């Protein structure tokens, strides 16, 4: 057996081990995830990111197209981010191997002589589909060792309802597994305790609530409803327009929570994603757009940063307790969305394993009741 064959077998074994380890981490593959803000990628700068424990290098070609590659040269494994981008090709800093940025295909190995028979074009660095939406660079993370599907859906886009609107972005890291971040994102009962503020809610304002939920593909929806009477911003919007305010909230696998608030011609739309970085670290990316003439971006960002900081501090404290692997419990009805999330995730994984249609954990509309 040649040394080259032994090397390839070793690399295949390492790839299989990596794939198994990442599956054990509880990640959902074959979805789009936001990697970095679009504004971070300028000129010929190479930018690094980590998604689902996969190191990535991202950049922008001279034509303005973004790309994402695995941050590892297939030759000796040095991160390609130490190399350089000439506008079309990424060059490794170790031996000068050159890879076409938007395909990962090797185009040159400087050390080869005219007598070498190695087919350079058959060598590829890891490459991932990339799209820009709403100020983010999204990367489609297909399962390790798998081929990309023939048809890849478009990356998620934030819904907007007029030509002119304001938009802003916020983010923070959470020292927890993505599952904890997601069920925290959809938790309806923590508001009066975690987000106590003069402009939002107080513990004394806790009262009984009743919301209807319905199944949607790969997720569930809190059906259009009047928002909570103990939330001052919604009541202000109602007074300004003189019309009812309706709110619709969706959660869709793998990690998308969207909210749309409408009152007359005024609207507010937001999307939060909880993206797995490592098995012990995730990141919230929040984007919001609105045509509310009375809400400056600076004021919204001030309030939004307060909310994210409160969530982040809570997750840091939770991570301290989770280090000891305590037994946890989920209750009805306040924790039913968390139960749906875990069931959706498990059923999707099983569907992909067997090829059978995915079973939705909800068989129809459900009314949930809790106090918050």
Coordinates of C-alpha atoms in Angstrom, one line a residue:
X1 CA 0.0 0.0 0.0
X2 CA 1.4 3.4 -1.0
X3 CA 2.0 6.2 1.5
X4 CA -0.5 8.3 -0.4
X5 CA -3.2 5.7 0.0
X6 CA -2.4 5.3 3.7
X7 CA -2.6 9.1 4.1
X8 CA -6.0 9.2 2.4
X9 CA -7.3 6.4 4.6
X10 CA -6.1 8.2 7.7
X11 CA -7.8 11.4 6.5
X12 CA -11.1 9.5 5.8
X13 CA -11.0 8.0 9.3
X14 CA -10.4 11.4 10.8
X15 CA -13.3 12.9 8.8
X16 CA -15.6 10.1 10.0
X17 CA -14.5 10.6 13.6
X18 CA -15.1 14.4 13.3
X19 CA -18.5 13.8 11.7
X20 CA -19.5 11.4 14.6
X21 CA -18.3 13.9 17.2
X22 CA -20.2 16.8 15.6
X23 CA -23.4 14.6 15.4
X24 CA -23.0 13.9 19.2
X25 CA -22.9 17.6 19.8
X26 CA -26.6 17.7 18.8
X27 CA -26.2 20.1 15.8
X28 CA -28.7 20.3 13.0
X29 CA -27.0 20.2 9.6
X30 CA -28.2 21.1 6.1
X31 CA -29.4 24.5 7.1
X32 CA -28.4 28.1 6.6
X33 CA -26.6 29.8 9.5
X34 CA -25.5 33.5 9.9
X35 CA -21.7 33.6 10.1
X36 CA -20.7 37.2 10.2
X37 CA -22.1 40.7 9.4
X38 CA -21.6 41.7 5.8
X39 CA -19.8 44.9 6.9
X40 CA -17.0 42.8 8.4
X41 CA -15.8 41.6 4.9
X42 CA -14.1 44.4 3.0
X43 CA -11.7 44.5 0.2
X44 CA -9.3 41.6 0.1
X45 CA -9.6 40.9 3.9
X46 CA -10.0 37.3 5.0
X47 CA -12.4 36.9 8.0
X48 CA -12.7 33.9 10.3
X49 CA -15.8 32.4 11.9
X50 CA -16.8 29.2 13.7
X51 CA -20.1 27.4 12.9
X52 CA -21.1 24.1 14.3
X53 CA -17.5 23.6 15.4
X54 CA -16.3 24.0 11.8
X55 CA -13.6 26.7 11.4
X56 CA -14.4 28.9 8.4
X57 CA -12.6 31.6 6.4
X58 CA -14.8 34.1 4.5
X59 CA -14.0 36.8 2.0
X60 CA -15.3 38.8 -0.9
X61 CA -14.1 38.4 -4.5
X62 CA -13.2 41.4 -6.6
X63 CA -16.7 41.1 -8.2
X64 CA -18.2 41.5 -4.7
X65 CA -19.4 37.9 -4.2
X66 CA -18.9 36.5 -0.8
X67 CA -17.5 33.0 -0.2
X68 CA -16.9 30.6 2.6
X69 CA -14.2 27.9 2.8
X70 CA -13.1 25.6 5.6
X71 CA -10.2 27.3 7.3
X72 CA -7.8 24.5 6.7
X73 CA -5.5 23.8 3.7
X74 CA -6.0 20.2 2.6
X75 CA -2.2 19.9 2.2
X76 CA -0.9 20.3 5.8
X77 CA -3.9 21.8 7.6
X78 CA -2.6 25.3 8.2
X79 CA -5.5 27.8 8.4
X80 CA -6.1 29.4 5.0
X81 CA -6.9 32.6 6.8
X82 CA -3.2 33.2 7.3
X83 CA -2.9 33.3 3.5
X84 CA -3.9 36.0 1.1
X85 CA -6.8 36.7 -1.3
X86 CA -6.0 38.3 -4.7
X87 CA -9.6 38.9 -5.6
X88 CA -10.3 35.5 -7.1
X89 CA -7.9 33.0 -5.5
X90 CA -7.0 32.2 -1.9
X91 CA -3.3 31.4 -1.5
X92 CA -2.0 29.3 1.4
X93 CA 0.8 30.9 3.4
X94 CA 2.7 27.6 3.9
X95 CA 3.4 26.2 0.4
X96 CA 1.5 28.6 -1.8
X97 CA -1.2 26.2 -2.8
X98 CA -3.9 28.3 -4.5
X99 CA -7.7 27.7 -4.4
X100 CA -10.5 29.3 -6.4
X101 CA -12.4 31.2 -3.7
X102 CA -16.0 30.4 -4.8
X103 CA -15.5 26.7 -5.4
X104 CA -12.5 25.7 -3.3
X105 CA -10.9 24.0 -6.3
X106 CA -7.1 23.9 -6.4
X107 CA -5.7 25.8 -9.3
X108 CA -2.0 25.7 -8.6
X109 CA 0.7 23.9 -6.5
X110 CA 3.9 25.8 -7.0
X111 CA 6.2 22.9 -5.9
X112 CA 5.1 20.6 -8.8
X113 CA 7.4 20.1 -11.7
X114 CA 6.5 19.3 -15.3
X115 CA 7.1 15.6 -14.5
X116 CA 4.6 15.4 -11.8
X117 CA 1.3 13.6 -12.7
X118 CA -0.8 14.9 -9.8
X119 CA -4.1 16.3 -11.2
X120 CA -4.3 19.6 -9.3
X121 CA -7.9 20.3 -10.4
X122 CA -9.1 17.2 -8.5
X123 CA -8.0 18.7 -5.2
X124 CA -10.6 20.8 -3.3
X125 CA -10.5 22.8 0.0
X126 CA -13.7 22.6 2.0
X127 CA -16.3 24.9 0.5
X128 CA -19.7 26.0 1.6
X129 CA -22.5 27.9 -0.2
X130 CA -22.7 31.5 0.8
X131 CA -25.4 34.3 0.5
X132 CA -26.0 37.8 1.8
X133 CA -29.3 38.7 3.4
X134 CA -30.3 41.6 5.6
X135 CA -26.8 42.6 6.4
X136 CA -25.5 39.0 7.2
X137 CA -23.4 36.5 5.4
X138 CA -25.2 33.2 5.6
X139 CA -23.4 29.9 5.2
X140 CA -25.2 26.6 4.3
X141 CA -23.7 24.0 6.6
X142 CA -24.1 20.5 5.0
X143 CA -23.4 17.4 7.0
X144 CA -19.7 16.5 7.3
X145 CA -18.7 14.1 4.5
X146 CA -22.0 14.6 2.6
X147 CA -22.6 16.1 -0.8
X148 CA -24.6 19.2 -1.3
X149 CA -28.2 18.7 -2.4
X150 CA -29.1 19.6 -6.0
X151 CA -31.5 22.3 -4.8
X152 CA -30.5 24.5 -1.9
X153 CA -33.3 26.8 -0.6
X154 CA -32.5 30.5 -0.3
X155 CA -31.1 31.9 2.9
X156 CA -33.8 33.3 5.3
X157 CA -34.9 36.9 4.6
X158 CA -36.6 39.3 7.0
X159 CA -40.1 40.2 6.1
X160 CA -40.7 44.0 5.5
X161 CA -43.9 45.7 4.6
X162 CA -43.0 49.0 3.0
X163 CA -40.3 50.4 0.7
X164 CA -38.9 52.8 3.3
X165 CA -37.9 51.5 6.7
X166 CA -35.2 51.6 9.4
X167 CA -33.1 48.5 10.2
X168 CA -30.6 47.6 12.9
X169 CA -28.6 44.6 14.1
X170 CA -27.6 43.3 17.5
X171 CA -25.7 40.2 18.8
X172 CA -24.3 38.6 21.9
X173 CA -22.7 35.3 22.8
X174 CA -24.2 32.8 25.2
X175 CA -22.0 30.3 27.0
X176 CA -24.3 27.4 26.5
X177 CA -25.4 24.7 24.1
X178 CA -27.6 25.9 21.3
X179 CA -30.6 24.0 22.7
X180 CA -30.6 26.0 25.9
X181 CA -30.2 29.2 23.9
X182 CA -33.2 28.3 21.7
X183 CA -35.6 27.3 24.4
X184 CA -34.6 30.4 26.3
X185 CA -35.5 32.5 23.2
X186 CA -39.0 31.0 23.0
X187 CA -39.7 30.9 26.8
X188 CA -42.8 33.0 27.5
X189 CA -42.6 33.1 31.3
X190 CA -39.2 34.7 32.1
X191 CA -40.0 38.2 31.0
X192 CA -41.2 39.8 34.3
X193 CA -38.1 38.3 36.1
X194 CA -35.3 38.7 33.5
X195 CA -36.5 41.7 31.7
X196 CA -37.8 43.9 34.5
X197 CA -37.7 47.5 33.3
X198 CA -39.7 50.7 33.6
X199 CA -40.3 50.6 29.9
X200 CA -41.3 46.9 29.6
X201 CA -42.6 44.8 32.5
X202 CA -42.5 44.6 36.3
X203 CA -43.1 41.6 38.5
X204 CA -46.2 43.2 39.8
X205 CA -47.7 43.1 36.3
X206 CA -47.8 39.3 36.1
X207 CA -51.2 38.1 35.0
X208 CA -52.8 35.1 33.3
X209 CA -52.4 34.7 29.6
X210 CA -53.9 32.6 26.9
X211 CA -52.4 32.1 23.4
X212 CA -53.3 29.9 20.5
X213 CA -50.5 28.0 18.6
X214 CA -50.7 26.2 15.3
X215 CA -48.3 23.9 13.5
X216 CA -46.3 25.2 10.5
X217 CA -43.7 23.3 8.4
X218 CA -40.7 22.5 10.6
X219 CA -42.0 24.7 13.4
X220 CA -45.0 26.3 15.1
X221 CA -46.7 29.7 15.2
X222 CA -48.2 31.8 18.0
X223 CA -51.3 32.8 16.0
X224 CA -52.0 36.5 15.3
X225 CA -53.2 38.0 18.6
X226 CA -53.3 41.2 20.6
X227 CA -50.0 41.7 22.5
X228 CA -49.8 41.8 26.2
X229 CA -51.4 44.7 28.0
X230 CA -48.4 44.9 30.4
X231 CA -46.0 45.8 27.5
X232 CA -45.9 49.6 27.3
X233 CA -44.5 49.9 23.7
X234 CA -47.5 48.0 22.2
X235 CA -49.9 50.2 24.1
X236 CA -48.1 53.3 22.8
X237 CA -48.4 52.0 19.2
X238 CA -52.1 51.4 19.7
X239 CA -52.7 54.9 20.9
X240 CA -50.7 56.4 18.0
X241 CA -52.6 54.6 15.2
X242 CA -56.0 54.3 17.0
X243 CA -56.2 50.8 15.6
X244 CA -55.6 47.3 17.1
X245 CA -52.1 45.9 17.3
X246 CA -51.6 42.3 16.2
X247 CA -48.6 40.2 16.8
X248 CA -47.5 36.9 15.1
X249 CA -44.6 34.9 16.3
X250 CA -43.1 31.9 14.4
X251 CA -40.4 29.5 15.4
X252 CA -38.8 27.4 12.6
X253 CA -36.0 24.9 12.7
X254 CA -33.1 25.1 13.1
X255 CA -33.1 28.3 15.1
X256 CA -35.3 31.0 13.7
X257 CA -37.7 33.1 15.8
X258 CA -39.6 35.8 13.8
X259 CA -42.1 38.4 15.1
X260 CA -44.3 40.7 13.2
X261 CA -46.3 43.5 14.8
X262 CA -48.9 45.4 12.7
X263 CA -51.1 48.4 13.5
X264 CA -52.7 50.2 10.6
X265 CA -49.9 51.1 8.2
X266 CA -47.2 50.9 10.9
X267 CA -45.2 47.7 11.4
X268 CA -42.3 46.2 13.2
X269 CA -40.5 43.0 12.0
X270 CA -37.7 41.1 13.8
X271 CA -35.8 37.9 13.5
X272 CA -33.6 36.3 16.1
X273 CA -31.3 33.3 15.4
X274 CA -29.4 31.2 18.0
X275 CA -26.5 29.9 16.1
X276 CA -24.2 27.0 17.4
X277 CA -20.6 28.0 17.5
X278 CA -19.3 25.2 19.7
X279 CA -21.2 22.7 21.8
X280 CA -20.7 25.0 24.8
X281 CA -21.1 28.3 23.0
X282 CA -23.9 29.9 20.8
X283 CA -24.6 33.3 19.5
X284 CA -27.8 35.4 19.2
X285 CA -28.1 37.5 16.1
X286 CA -31.0 39.9 16.1
X287 CA -32.2 42.0 13.2
X288 CA -35.2 44.3 13.3
X289 CA -36.8 46.6 10.7
X290 CA -39.7 49.1 11.2
X291 CA -41.5 52.1 9.7
X292 CA -42.4 53.5 13.1
X293 CA -41.6 57.2 12.6
X294 CA -41.4 57.9 16.3
X295 CA -38.7 55.2 17.0
X296 CA -35.1 56.3 16.2
X297 CA -32.6 53.5 15.6
X298 CA -30.4 54.9 18.5
X299 CA -33.2 54.6 21.0
X300 CA -34.2 51.1 19.9
X301 CA -30.6 49.9 20.0
X302 CA -30.3 51.2 23.6
X303 CA -33.4 49.2 24.7
X304 CA -32.4 46.2 22.6
X305 CA -28.9 46.0 24.1
X306 CA -30.5 46.0 27.5
X307 CA -32.7 43.0 26.6
X308 CA -29.8 41.0 25.2
X309 CA -27.5 41.8 28.1
X310 CA -30.2 40.6 30.5
X311 CA -30.6 37.4 28.5
X312 CA -26.8 37.0 28.4
X313 CA -26.4 37.4 32.1
X314 CA -29.1 34.9 32.8
X315 CA -27.5 32.3 30.5
X316 CA -24.1 32.8 32.1
X317 CA -25.7 32.1 35.5
X318 CA -27.5 29.1 34.1
X319 CA -24.3 27.7 32.6
X320 CA -22.8 27.8 36.0
X321 CA -25.5 25.4 37.3
X322 CA -25.5 23.2 34.2
X323 CA -21.8 22.4 34.7
X324 CA -22.9 20.0 37.4
X325 CA -25.4 18.1 35.1
X326 CA -28.5 18.6 37.2
X327 CA -31.7 16.9 36.5
X328 CA -34.0 19.3 34.6
X329 CA -37.8 19.4 34.1
X330 CA -40.2 21.0 31.6
X331 CA -43.7 21.9 32.7
X332 CA -47.0 22.5 30.9
X333 CA -48.1 24.9 29.5
X334 CA -45.3 27.5 29.7
X335 CA -42.7 25.0 28.6
X336 CA -44.8 23.4 25.9
X337 CA -42.9 25.3 23.1
X338 CA -39.6 23.9 24.4
X339 CA -41.1 20.4 24.2
X340 CA -42.2 21.0 20.7
X341 CA -38.7 22.2 19.7
X342 CA -37.1 19.1 21.1
X343 CA -39.7 16.9 19.4
X344 CA -39.3 18.7 16.1
X345 CA -35.6 18.3 16.2
X346 CA -35.7 14.6 17.1
X347 CA -38.4 13.9 14.4
X348 CA -36.4 15.7 11.7
X349 CA -33.3 13.8 12.5
X350 CA -35.2 10.5 12.4
X351 CA -36.9 11.4 9.2
X352 CA -33.5 12.1 7.6
X353 CA -32.2 8.8 8.9
X354 CA -35.1 6.7 7.6
X355 CA -36.3 8.6 4.6
X356 CA -39.8 8.6 6.0
X357 CA -41.9 11.8 6.2
X358 CA -41.3 13.9 9.2
X359 CA -43.9 13.6 12.0
X360 CA -45.0 16.9 13.4
X361 CA -45.5 16.9 17.2
X362 CA -48.6 19.0 16.9
X363 CA -51.7 17.6 15.2
X364 CA -53.6 20.9 15.1
X365 CA -54.1 24.2 16.9
X366 CA -53.5 24.3 20.6
X367 CA -54.4 26.8 23.3
X368 CA -51.8 27.3 26.0
X369 CA -52.2 29.2 29.3
X370 CA -49.6 30.6 31.7
X371 CA -48.9 33.6 33.9
X372 CA -46.3 36.2 33.0

